[in-house]
Amino acid sequence: MVLLVVCVVASLYAGRLFEIQGVQSRTLAADALELRLRTTPLLAHRGDVVDRNGAVLATTVERRHVTVDQTLVADYVDPDDPRRAGPRAAAARLSPVLGIDVPTLTERLDGDARFGYVAKDVEPEVWREVAALRITGLFSEQASRRTYPGGGTAGGVLGFVGDDGHGLAGLELLLEDDLAGEDGHLRYEVSGESRSARPIPGGTTEEQAPVDGSDVVLTLDRDLQYIAEQALADVVRTSGAESATAVAGRVGTGELLVLANAPGVDPNRPGASDTADRGNRAVTEVFEPGSTSKVITLAAALEEGLVEPESRFEVADAIVAGGTRFKDSHSHPVERLTTAGVLAESSNTGTIQVGDAMTNDQLHAWFSAFGYGRPTGLGLPGESPGLLADPDTWSGSQRYTVMFGQGVSVNSVQIASVFQTIANDGVRVEPSVVAGVREGDGTLVPRPTGQAERVLSEQTAGSLTRMLESAVSGEIGTGSNAAVPGYRVAGKTGTAQRYDAACGGYCGYTASFVGFAPVDDPQVFLAVMVQDPARGKFGGQLAAPVFKTVMGAALAAEGVPPSTGEPTPYALTW
């Protein structure tokens, strides 16, 4: 009976051994290997963002996370003083290297956890100093950090990334697929089950190399962007304004050189800025443009053949149209103004007389042709197309307010694009901010240029340019503060009532100046907007000086020679 029992037991063991070694051997061996394998991510380098001249606006730098196996730190002995041992002794050695106080480090090192973080995002040099201390139980993980060398320069355009290294706003979000790349990994056999287990020499190793992201080249000019942001910050501070924006670009191509906001955000520390300041107001914030929009009404009337630049009007300071009384910004006796004079003096009542011969459908078509009520083509996150209501819904008064830039809303890029069209002989080119993507071999793959469409005839655009020059240099022009020494400048001031949801109506103003230079060979267009100033309200007072500063710097940066021709103004009065 004993022999029988022994045989039965032995047969059971034999059967089990046969099952393990003969039937399940490959499966069990694979499972055992899987238990010994560790996977370490190999991080792809996120592509850089550079300006048109190659200046780095965003880059990724190597960092390390210092990790700990607390059970191993317990065995640490200070080599300089054997009487000092354990977590507190290790913390005392680490403190001056990591810049963390001893009690905090002691808490992180003491315990029985097999894995934990001691410090994150330390520079590689710091990790090398930590490793040189030879403290048992300390290890490191590969990490990286996105950094923006220019601080807040172009912060609203660039956006920022999250803790996981992926874009959360701005171009970092829009161009995620180009910038991110693809992480790789390294799988290797280790000698134990803890996170701190050592690799087995000659053991199984499998590596998938990371694919780095591509560099992105912008059309922006870093130095011009900085100058514009400083000028905007100054006017916000001195006027007590809520915010300000500036948009500048090349006339012929629509490439943006400046896309500036104030207040702005430092993408190195986005949490330090108010939520409202972390975006790109130049495309997200819409407003009623006011008098800068009058050029569309006058352009439409000229192109339709309803008026000539020197057509004559008797312009009072108030007029009743559509059952509503409209008035100019200041009281004045009846003036004898030409069409050019109406624009130069920025007369609301004169603009209504010029545009009154057009139907609602005609007006709507012209405003739409200039880009109102539709996306700019930039495709930036949060961009608003503005508001251009269907003409069938216009009230009797809205028909007339639209003529002088109220009752219609745009963003800063849209109003800048209007003047780009006029400066470019009537051809509208969609603006762009990304020049191209640079592949790993250094080849720049250009992004498609913006679509071009003729909006005005070359003759009408030329007439408007002469009229806009009078608004800056003419005797009754409102934009004299925008004049750039040595250059002939065309432009228009704007002082619009500003709708604010907080007060449930119009309370405050949008002060603006939009224009281009030089008149004899337009190269650069520029729009400056100042929102809700507390001290001052007129575009010629607040926005025009900023225009002068930024335009002067842009013309110099672009190497545009000074103007040589003389102005040929139209008669402004009769």
Coordinates of C-alpha atoms in Angstrom, one line a residue:
M1 CA 0.0 0.0 0.0
V2 CA 2.9 2.4 0.8
L3 CA 4.5 1.4 -2.5
L4 CA 1.2 2.1 -4.3
V5 CA 0.8 5.5 -2.6
V6 CA 4.4 6.4 -3.5
C7 CA 3.9 5.4 -7.1
V8 CA 0.7 7.4 -7.4
V9 CA 2.3 10.5 -6.0
A10 CA 5.4 10.0 -8.1
S11 CA 3.2 9.6 -11.2
L12 CA 1.4 12.9 -10.3
Y13 CA 4.7 14.7 -10.0
A14 CA 5.9 13.1 -13.3
G15 CA 2.7 14.2 -15.1
R16 CA 3.0 17.7 -13.8
L17 CA 6.7 17.9 -14.7
F18 CA 5.9 16.6 -18.2
E19 CA 3.1 19.2 -18.5
I20 CA 5.5 22.0 -17.4
Q21 CA 8.6 21.0 -19.3
G22 CA 7.1 19.4 -22.3
V23 CA 3.7 21.0 -23.0
Q24 CA 3.8 24.5 -21.4
S25 CA 7.6 25.1 -21.5
R26 CA 7.5 27.8 -24.1
T27 CA 4.6 29.6 -22.6
L28 CA 6.0 29.5 -19.0
A29 CA 9.4 30.6 -20.2
A30 CA 7.9 33.5 -22.1
D31 CA 5.9 34.5 -19.0
A32 CA 9.0 34.3 -16.8
L33 CA 10.9 36.4 -19.3
E34 CA 8.1 39.0 -19.3
L35 CA 8.4 39.2 -15.5
R36 CA 12.1 40.0 -15.9
L37 CA 11.7 42.6 -18.6
R38 CA 11.5 46.3 -17.9
T39 CA 10.5 48.9 -20.4
T40 CA 12.1 52.3 -20.4
P41 CA 10.7 55.0 -22.7
L42 CA 13.2 56.7 -25.1
L43 CA 11.8 60.2 -25.4
A44 CA 11.6 61.8 -28.8
H45 CA 13.0 65.4 -29.0
R46 CA 10.2 67.8 -29.6
G47 CA 11.0 70.0 -32.6
D48 CA 12.1 73.6 -32.1
V49 CA 10.1 76.6 -33.1
V50 CA 12.2 79.3 -34.8
D51 CA 11.5 82.7 -36.3
R52 CA 12.1 83.7 -39.9
N53 CA 15.8 84.4 -39.2
G54 CA 16.4 81.1 -37.3
A55 CA 16.2 82.7 -33.8
V56 CA 14.9 80.0 -31.4
L57 CA 11.5 80.8 -29.8
A58 CA 10.8 77.3 -28.3
T59 CA 13.1 74.4 -27.7
T60 CA 13.4 71.2 -25.6
V61 CA 16.2 70.6 -23.1
E62 CA 17.2 67.4 -21.4
R63 CA 16.3 66.9 -17.8
R64 CA 16.4 64.0 -15.3
H65 CA 14.1 62.8 -12.5
V66 CA 16.0 61.6 -9.5
T67 CA 14.3 58.5 -8.1
V68 CA 14.8 56.4 -5.0
D69 CA 14.5 52.8 -3.6
Q70 CA 14.1 53.7 0.0
T71 CA 15.0 50.1 1.2
L72 CA 18.5 50.6 -0.3
V73 CA 19.0 54.0 1.2
A74 CA 18.6 52.5 4.6
D75 CA 22.0 50.8 4.1
Y76 CA 23.9 54.0 3.2
V77 CA 27.0 54.9 5.2
D78 CA 28.7 58.3 4.8
P79 CA 32.2 57.5 3.4
D80 CA 33.6 60.6 5.2
D81 CA 32.1 59.7 8.6
P82 CA 31.0 56.1 9.1
R83 CA 29.1 57.2 12.2
R84 CA 26.6 59.0 10.0
A85 CA 24.4 56.6 8.1
G86 CA 20.9 56.0 6.7
P87 CA 18.4 58.5 5.1
R88 CA 19.3 61.5 7.1
A89 CA 23.0 61.2 6.3
A90 CA 22.2 60.7 2.6
A91 CA 19.9 63.8 2.8
A92 CA 22.7 65.9 4.3
R93 CA 25.0 65.0 1.3
L94 CA 22.2 65.6 -1.2
S95 CA 20.9 68.9 0.1
P96 CA 23.5 71.3 -1.3
V97 CA 23.4 69.6 -4.7
L98 CA 19.7 69.6 -5.2
G99 CA 19.0 72.8 -3.2
I100 CA 16.3 71.0 -1.1
D101 CA 16.4 71.3 2.7
V102 CA 17.5 68.3 4.7
P103 CA 14.2 67.5 6.5
T104 CA 12.3 67.4 3.2
L105 CA 14.9 65.1 1.6
T106 CA 15.0 62.9 4.7
E107 CA 11.2 62.4 4.4
R108 CA 11.6 61.4 0.7
L109 CA 14.4 59.0 1.3
D110 CA 13.2 57.3 4.5
G111 CA 10.8 54.4 4.3
D112 CA 10.2 51.0 2.7
A113 CA 8.9 52.1 -0.7
R114 CA 10.8 50.5 -3.6
F115 CA 10.2 53.5 -5.8
G116 CA 9.6 57.2 -5.4
Y117 CA 10.7 60.6 -6.7
V118 CA 13.3 62.7 -4.9
A119 CA 13.5 65.6 -7.4
K120 CA 12.1 66.2 -10.9
D121 CA 13.4 68.1 -13.9
V122 CA 17.0 68.5 -12.7
E123 CA 19.7 69.4 -15.2
P124 CA 21.9 66.6 -16.4
E125 CA 24.9 68.3 -14.7
V126 CA 23.1 68.2 -11.4
W127 CA 22.3 64.5 -11.8
R128 CA 26.0 63.8 -12.5
E129 CA 26.8 65.5 -9.2
V130 CA 24.2 63.4 -7.5
A131 CA 25.6 60.2 -9.1
A132 CA 29.1 61.1 -8.0
L133 CA 28.0 61.0 -4.3
R134 CA 27.4 57.2 -4.8
I135 CA 24.4 57.1 -2.5
T136 CA 22.9 53.6 -2.7
G137 CA 19.3 53.5 -3.8
L138 CA 19.4 56.7 -6.0
F139 CA 18.6 56.4 -9.7
S140 CA 17.5 58.6 -12.5
E141 CA 14.8 58.7 -15.2
Q142 CA 15.1 60.4 -18.6
A143 CA 13.0 63.5 -18.9
S144 CA 12.7 66.7 -20.9
R145 CA 11.4 70.2 -20.5
R146 CA 10.0 72.7 -23.0
T147 CA 11.7 76.1 -22.6
Y148 CA 11.1 79.4 -24.3
P149 CA 14.4 81.5 -24.5
G150 CA 12.6 84.7 -25.2
G151 CA 10.4 84.5 -22.2
G152 CA 7.1 86.2 -23.0
T153 CA 8.1 87.2 -26.6
A154 CA 5.4 85.8 -28.8
G155 CA 4.0 83.8 -25.9
G156 CA 0.4 84.2 -27.0
V157 CA 1.3 82.9 -30.5
L158 CA 3.5 80.0 -29.4
G159 CA 1.2 78.7 -26.6
F160 CA 2.6 76.2 -24.2
V161 CA 2.8 72.5 -23.3
G162 CA 1.4 70.4 -20.5
D163 CA 3.3 68.2 -18.0
D164 CA 3.2 65.4 -20.5
G165 CA 5.0 67.5 -23.0
H166 CA 2.1 67.8 -25.4
G167 CA 0.8 71.1 -26.7
L168 CA -2.1 72.8 -24.9
A169 CA -2.4 76.1 -26.6
G170 CA -1.3 78.2 -29.6
L171 CA 1.1 76.9 -32.2
E172 CA 2.3 74.2 -29.8
L173 CA -1.2 72.7 -30.0
L174 CA -1.9 73.5 -33.7
L175 CA 1.4 71.9 -34.8
E176 CA 1.5 69.0 -32.4
D177 CA 1.8 66.4 -35.1
D178 CA 4.8 68.1 -36.6
L179 CA 6.6 69.0 -33.3
A180 CA 5.9 66.0 -31.2
G181 CA 7.7 63.1 -32.9
E182 CA 7.3 59.6 -31.7
D183 CA 8.8 58.2 -28.5
G184 CA 10.7 54.9 -28.7
H185 CA 11.5 52.4 -25.9
L186 CA 14.1 50.1 -24.5
R187 CA 13.2 46.7 -23.1
Y188 CA 15.8 44.7 -21.1
E189 CA 16.1 41.9 -18.6
V190 CA 16.6 42.7 -15.0
S191 CA 17.7 40.7 -12.0
G192 CA 14.8 41.5 -9.7
E193 CA 11.3 42.7 -9.5
S194 CA 11.8 46.2 -8.0
R195 CA 11.9 49.4 -10.0
S196 CA 15.5 49.7 -9.1
A197 CA 16.5 46.2 -10.3
R198 CA 19.8 46.0 -12.3
P199 CA 20.0 45.0 -16.0
I200 CA 21.4 41.4 -16.6
P201 CA 24.5 41.6 -18.8
G202 CA 24.0 39.7 -22.0
G203 CA 20.2 39.4 -21.3
T204 CA 17.4 40.0 -23.7
T205 CA 17.4 43.5 -25.1
E206 CA 15.0 45.1 -27.5
E207 CA 15.2 48.8 -28.6
Q208 CA 12.9 50.9 -30.7
A209 CA 14.6 54.2 -31.5
P210 CA 12.6 57.4 -31.0
V211 CA 11.6 59.6 -34.0
D212 CA 12.4 63.2 -33.2
G213 CA 9.8 65.9 -34.1
S214 CA 10.4 68.4 -36.9
D215 CA 11.4 72.0 -36.4
V216 CA 8.9 74.7 -37.4
V217 CA 9.9 77.9 -39.0
L218 CA 7.6 80.9 -38.5
T219 CA 7.2 84.0 -40.6
L220 CA 7.5 86.1 -37.4
D221 CA 10.5 88.3 -36.7
R222 CA 11.5 87.9 -33.0
D223 CA 13.1 91.3 -32.7
L224 CA 10.1 93.1 -34.2
Q225 CA 7.8 91.0 -32.1
Y226 CA 9.6 92.2 -29.0
I227 CA 9.6 95.8 -30.0
A228 CA 5.8 95.6 -30.7
E229 CA 5.1 93.9 -27.4
Q230 CA 7.1 96.5 -25.5
A231 CA 5.3 99.4 -27.2
L232 CA 1.9 97.8 -26.5
A233 CA 2.8 97.2 -22.9
D234 CA 3.7 100.9 -22.6
V235 CA 0.4 102.1 -24.0
V236 CA -1.6 99.7 -21.9
R237 CA 0.2 101.0 -18.8
T238 CA 0.0 104.8 -19.6
S239 CA -3.6 104.7 -20.8
G240 CA -4.9 102.2 -18.3
A241 CA -6.2 100.1 -21.2
E242 CA -7.5 96.6 -20.8
S243 CA -5.4 95.2 -23.6
A244 CA -3.7 96.0 -26.9
T245 CA -2.7 94.1 -30.0
A246 CA -0.6 94.7 -33.1
V247 CA -0.5 92.8 -36.4
A248 CA 2.2 93.5 -39.0
G249 CA 3.1 91.7 -42.2
R250 CA 4.5 91.8 -45.7
V251 CA 2.1 93.4 -48.2
G252 CA 2.9 91.1 -51.2
T253 CA 2.7 87.8 -49.4
G254 CA 0.6 88.2 -46.3
E255 CA 3.4 86.8 -44.2
L256 CA 3.0 88.1 -40.6
L257 CA 6.1 89.6 -39.1
V258 CA 4.3 90.6 -35.8
L259 CA 1.4 89.1 -34.0
A260 CA 1.6 90.8 -30.6
N261 CA -0.5 91.0 -27.5
A262 CA -0.4 92.9 -24.2
P263 CA -0.7 91.8 -21.5
G264 CA 0.9 88.6 -22.6
V265 CA 2.0 85.2 -21.2
D266 CA 5.4 83.7 -20.5
P267 CA 5.0 80.2 -21.7
N268 CA 7.7 79.1 -19.3
R269 CA 5.2 79.9 -16.5
P270 CA 1.7 80.1 -18.0
G271 CA 0.1 79.7 -14.6
A272 CA 1.5 83.0 -13.5
S273 CA -0.7 84.9 -16.0
D274 CA -4.4 85.5 -15.9
T275 CA -6.5 83.1 -18.0
A276 CA -7.6 85.9 -20.2
D277 CA -3.9 86.8 -21.0
R278 CA -2.8 83.2 -22.0
G279 CA -4.4 83.3 -25.5
N280 CA -3.8 85.2 -28.7
R281 CA -6.2 88.2 -28.6
A282 CA -5.2 89.2 -32.1
V283 CA -7.4 86.3 -33.4
T284 CA -9.6 85.4 -30.5
E285 CA -10.9 88.8 -29.5
V286 CA -13.5 90.5 -31.7
F287 CA -14.5 94.2 -31.6
E288 CA -16.3 96.8 -33.6
P289 CA -13.6 98.4 -35.7
G290 CA -15.1 101.8 -36.1
S291 CA -13.6 104.3 -38.5
T292 CA -10.8 102.1 -39.8
S293 CA -13.6 100.1 -41.5
K294 CA -14.8 103.2 -43.4
V295 CA -12.3 102.4 -46.2
I296 CA -14.5 99.5 -47.2
T297 CA -17.5 101.6 -47.7
L298 CA -15.5 104.2 -49.7
A299 CA -13.7 101.4 -51.7
A300 CA -17.1 99.9 -52.6
A301 CA -18.5 103.2 -53.7
L302 CA -15.5 104.0 -55.8
E303 CA -15.4 100.5 -57.4
E304 CA -19.2 100.7 -58.1
G305 CA -18.6 104.0 -59.9
L306 CA -20.9 105.9 -57.5
V307 CA -18.3 108.5 -56.5
E308 CA -14.9 109.8 -57.5
P309 CA -12.1 110.7 -55.0
E310 CA -13.0 114.4 -55.5
S311 CA -16.8 114.1 -55.5
R312 CA -18.3 116.9 -53.5
F313 CA -20.4 116.6 -50.3
E314 CA -21.9 119.1 -47.9
V315 CA -21.2 117.4 -44.5
A316 CA -23.0 118.5 -41.4
D317 CA -22.0 117.2 -37.9
A318 CA -25.3 115.3 -37.6
I319 CA -27.6 113.5 -40.0
V320 CA -30.9 111.5 -39.8
A321 CA -30.9 108.3 -41.7
G322 CA -33.2 105.2 -41.3
G323 CA -35.1 107.0 -38.6
T324 CA -31.9 107.4 -36.5
R325 CA -29.8 110.5 -35.8
F326 CA -26.1 110.0 -36.4
K327 CA -23.3 112.4 -35.6
D328 CA -19.6 113.0 -36.0
S329 CA -17.1 112.7 -33.2
H330 CA -17.2 116.5 -32.7
S331 CA -19.5 119.4 -33.4
H332 CA -18.7 121.4 -36.5
P333 CA -20.5 123.7 -39.0
V334 CA -21.5 122.3 -42.4
E335 CA -18.2 121.5 -44.2
R336 CA -17.6 121.2 -47.9
L337 CA -15.7 117.9 -48.2
T338 CA -14.7 115.7 -51.1
T339 CA -14.8 111.9 -50.8
A340 CA -11.1 112.1 -49.9
G341 CA -11.9 114.7 -47.3
V342 CA -14.6 112.6 -45.8
L343 CA -12.0 109.8 -45.2
A344 CA -9.3 112.2 -44.0
E345 CA -11.6 113.8 -41.5
S346 CA -13.2 110.5 -40.6
S347 CA -16.7 111.8 -40.9
N348 CA -19.5 109.5 -40.0
T349 CA -22.1 111.6 -41.6
G350 CA -20.0 112.0 -44.8
T351 CA -19.5 108.3 -45.0
I352 CA -23.2 107.7 -44.7
Q353 CA -23.8 110.1 -47.7
V354 CA -21.1 108.2 -49.7
G355 CA -22.6 104.8 -49.0
D356 CA -26.3 105.6 -49.1
A357 CA -26.5 104.8 -52.8
M358 CA -25.7 101.1 -52.2
T359 CA -28.1 98.4 -51.2
N360 CA -27.7 96.2 -48.1
D361 CA -26.8 93.3 -50.3
Q362 CA -24.1 95.3 -52.0
L363 CA -22.6 96.5 -48.7
H364 CA -22.6 93.0 -47.3
A365 CA -20.9 91.6 -50.4
W366 CA -18.1 94.1 -50.2
F367 CA -17.5 93.6 -46.5
S368 CA -17.4 89.9 -47.0
A369 CA -15.0 90.2 -50.0
F370 CA -12.6 92.0 -47.6
G371 CA -12.7 89.1 -45.2
Y372 CA -15.3 90.1 -42.7
G373 CA -17.4 87.2 -41.2
R374 CA -15.0 84.4 -42.3
P375 CA -11.8 82.8 -41.0
T376 CA -8.6 84.6 -41.7
G377 CA -6.9 81.4 -43.0
L378 CA -4.4 81.3 -40.2
G379 CA -6.2 78.4 -38.5
L380 CA -4.9 79.3 -35.0
P381 CA -6.7 77.8 -32.0
G382 CA -9.6 79.9 -30.7
E383 CA -9.8 82.1 -33.7
S384 CA -13.1 83.9 -34.2
P385 CA -14.4 84.8 -37.7
G386 CA -16.1 87.9 -36.3
L387 CA -19.7 88.8 -37.0
L388 CA -21.2 90.1 -40.2
A389 CA -24.9 89.6 -40.0
D390 CA -27.0 88.6 -42.9
P391 CA -28.2 91.7 -44.7
D392 CA -31.8 90.6 -44.5
T393 CA -31.6 90.9 -40.7
W394 CA -30.2 94.5 -40.7
S395 CA -32.3 97.0 -39.0
G396 CA -32.8 100.5 -40.5
S397 CA -30.0 101.9 -38.4
Q398 CA -27.6 98.9 -38.7
R399 CA -27.4 99.5 -42.4
Y400 CA -25.7 102.9 -41.6
T401 CA -23.7 101.9 -38.6
V402 CA -22.1 99.1 -40.7
M403 CA -20.9 101.8 -43.1
F404 CA -18.7 103.4 -40.4
G405 CA -17.6 100.3 -38.6
Q406 CA -20.2 99.8 -35.9
G407 CA -22.7 96.8 -35.8
V408 CA -20.0 94.6 -37.3
S409 CA -17.2 92.8 -35.5
V410 CA -13.7 91.7 -36.5
N411 CA -10.5 90.5 -35.0
S412 CA -7.2 92.4 -35.4
V413 CA -5.9 90.2 -38.2
Q414 CA -9.0 90.8 -40.3
I415 CA -8.8 94.6 -40.1
A416 CA -5.1 94.4 -40.9
S417 CA -5.9 92.3 -44.0
V418 CA -8.2 95.0 -45.3
F419 CA -5.3 97.4 -45.6
Q420 CA -3.0 94.7 -46.9
T421 CA -5.5 94.3 -49.8
I422 CA -5.5 98.0 -50.6
A423 CA -1.7 98.2 -50.3
N424 CA -1.3 95.2 -52.6
D425 CA -3.1 96.9 -55.6
G426 CA -6.4 95.4 -54.6
V427 CA -5.3 91.8 -54.2
R428 CA -6.2 90.1 -50.9
V429 CA -3.7 87.4 -49.8
E430 CA -4.6 85.2 -46.8
P431 CA -2.2 85.9 -44.0
S432 CA 0.2 83.2 -42.8
V433 CA 2.4 82.6 -39.8
V434 CA 4.1 79.3 -40.5
A435 CA 6.7 79.4 -43.2
G436 CA 7.4 75.7 -43.3
V437 CA 8.6 72.6 -41.5
R438 CA 12.2 71.5 -41.4
E439 CA 12.7 67.8 -41.8
G440 CA 15.4 65.8 -40.1
D441 CA 17.8 66.2 -43.0
G442 CA 17.5 70.0 -42.8
T443 CA 15.2 70.3 -45.7
L444 CA 12.6 73.1 -45.3
V445 CA 9.2 72.0 -46.6
P446 CA 7.3 75.2 -47.2
R447 CA 3.7 75.5 -46.1
P448 CA 1.3 76.5 -48.9
T449 CA 1.0 80.3 -49.3
G450 CA -2.3 82.0 -48.6
Q451 CA -4.9 82.1 -51.3
A452 CA -4.9 85.3 -53.3
E453 CA -8.0 86.9 -54.8
R454 CA -8.6 90.3 -56.4
V455 CA -11.0 92.4 -54.5
L456 CA -10.5 95.9 -56.0
S457 CA -9.2 97.1 -59.3
E458 CA -5.7 98.5 -59.3
Q459 CA -7.0 101.9 -60.0
T460 CA -9.4 102.0 -57.1
A461 CA -6.7 100.6 -54.7
G462 CA -4.4 103.4 -56.0
S463 CA -7.0 106.1 -55.3
L464 CA -7.6 104.8 -51.8
T465 CA -3.9 104.8 -51.1
R466 CA -3.6 108.5 -52.1
M467 CA -6.7 109.2 -49.9
L468 CA -5.3 107.3 -46.9
E469 CA -2.0 109.2 -47.2
S470 CA -4.0 112.4 -46.7
A471 CA -5.4 111.0 -43.5
V472 CA -1.8 110.9 -42.2
S473 CA -0.2 113.9 -43.8
G474 CA -3.1 116.1 -44.9
E475 CA -4.0 119.3 -43.2
I476 CA -7.3 117.9 -41.8
G477 CA -6.1 114.3 -41.4
T478 CA -6.5 112.6 -38.0
G479 CA -3.4 110.3 -38.1
S480 CA -0.4 112.7 -38.0
N481 CA 1.0 110.9 -35.0
A482 CA 1.6 107.8 -37.2
A483 CA 4.0 109.6 -39.5
V484 CA 7.3 107.8 -39.9
P485 CA 10.2 110.2 -40.7
G486 CA 11.6 109.6 -44.2
Y487 CA 8.6 107.5 -45.4
R488 CA 5.3 108.3 -46.9
V489 CA 2.6 106.5 -44.8
A490 CA -1.0 105.7 -45.6
G491 CA -3.4 104.9 -42.8
K492 CA -6.6 105.5 -40.9
T493 CA -7.5 106.2 -37.3
G494 CA -10.4 104.5 -35.5
T495 CA -12.3 105.4 -32.3
A496 CA -15.1 102.9 -31.9
Q497 CA -17.6 102.4 -29.2
R498 CA -16.8 99.1 -27.5
Y499 CA -19.5 96.6 -26.5
D500 CA -18.9 95.0 -23.1
A501 CA -21.0 92.1 -21.9
A502 CA -20.1 93.1 -18.3
C503 CA -22.1 96.3 -18.6
G504 CA -24.6 94.9 -21.0
G505 CA -24.0 97.5 -23.7
Y506 CA -21.5 100.0 -25.1
C507 CA -19.1 101.2 -22.4
G508 CA -15.6 102.1 -23.4
Y509 CA -13.8 102.5 -26.7
T510 CA -11.5 100.7 -29.1
A511 CA -8.7 103.1 -30.3
S512 CA -6.9 102.0 -33.4
F513 CA -4.6 102.9 -36.3
V514 CA -4.2 100.7 -39.4
G515 CA -2.0 101.5 -42.4
F516 CA 0.9 100.7 -44.6
A517 CA 4.2 102.1 -45.9
P518 CA 5.8 103.4 -47.9
V519 CA 3.1 104.8 -50.2
D520 CA 5.3 104.8 -53.2
D521 CA 6.1 101.1 -52.9
P522 CA 4.0 99.5 -50.1
Q523 CA 6.0 96.8 -48.3
V524 CA 4.6 96.5 -44.7
F525 CA 1.1 96.7 -43.3
L526 CA 0.3 97.2 -39.6
A527 CA -2.7 97.3 -37.4
V528 CA -2.7 98.6 -33.8
M529 CA -5.7 98.2 -31.4
V530 CA -6.0 99.5 -27.9
Q531 CA -9.0 98.2 -26.0
D532 CA -11.0 100.1 -23.3
P533 CA -8.4 102.8 -22.4
A534 CA -9.2 104.7 -19.2
R535 CA -7.1 107.8 -20.1
G536 CA -7.8 108.9 -23.7
K537 CA -9.9 107.3 -26.3
F538 CA -8.8 108.4 -29.8
G539 CA -6.9 106.2 -32.2
G540 CA -4.7 109.1 -33.3
Q541 CA -3.8 109.7 -29.7
L542 CA -3.1 106.2 -28.4
A543 CA -2.6 103.8 -31.3
A544 CA -0.9 106.0 -33.9
P545 CA 2.3 106.5 -31.8
V546 CA 2.6 102.7 -31.4
F547 CA 2.2 102.4 -35.2
K548 CA 5.0 104.9 -35.7
T549 CA 7.4 103.0 -33.5
V550 CA 6.6 99.5 -34.9
M551 CA 6.4 100.6 -38.5
G552 CA 9.7 102.4 -38.3
A553 CA 11.4 99.3 -36.9
A554 CA 9.7 97.0 -39.4
L555 CA 10.8 99.2 -42.4
A556 CA 14.4 99.2 -41.1
A557 CA 14.4 95.5 -40.5
E558 CA 13.0 94.8 -44.0
G559 CA 15.7 97.1 -45.5
V560 CA 13.1 99.3 -47.2
P561 CA 14.7 102.5 -48.6
P562 CA 13.2 105.9 -47.6
S563 CA 10.5 107.4 -49.9
T564 CA 11.8 109.5 -52.8
G565 CA 8.5 110.6 -54.4
E566 CA 6.3 113.5 -53.3
P567 CA 2.7 113.1 -52.2
T568 CA 0.0 113.7 -54.8
P569 CA -3.0 114.4 -52.6
Y570 CA -6.5 114.8 -53.7
A571 CA -8.4 118.0 -52.8
L572 CA -10.0 117.5 -49.4
T573 CA -12.4 120.4 -49.5
W574 CA -14.1 122.5 -52.2

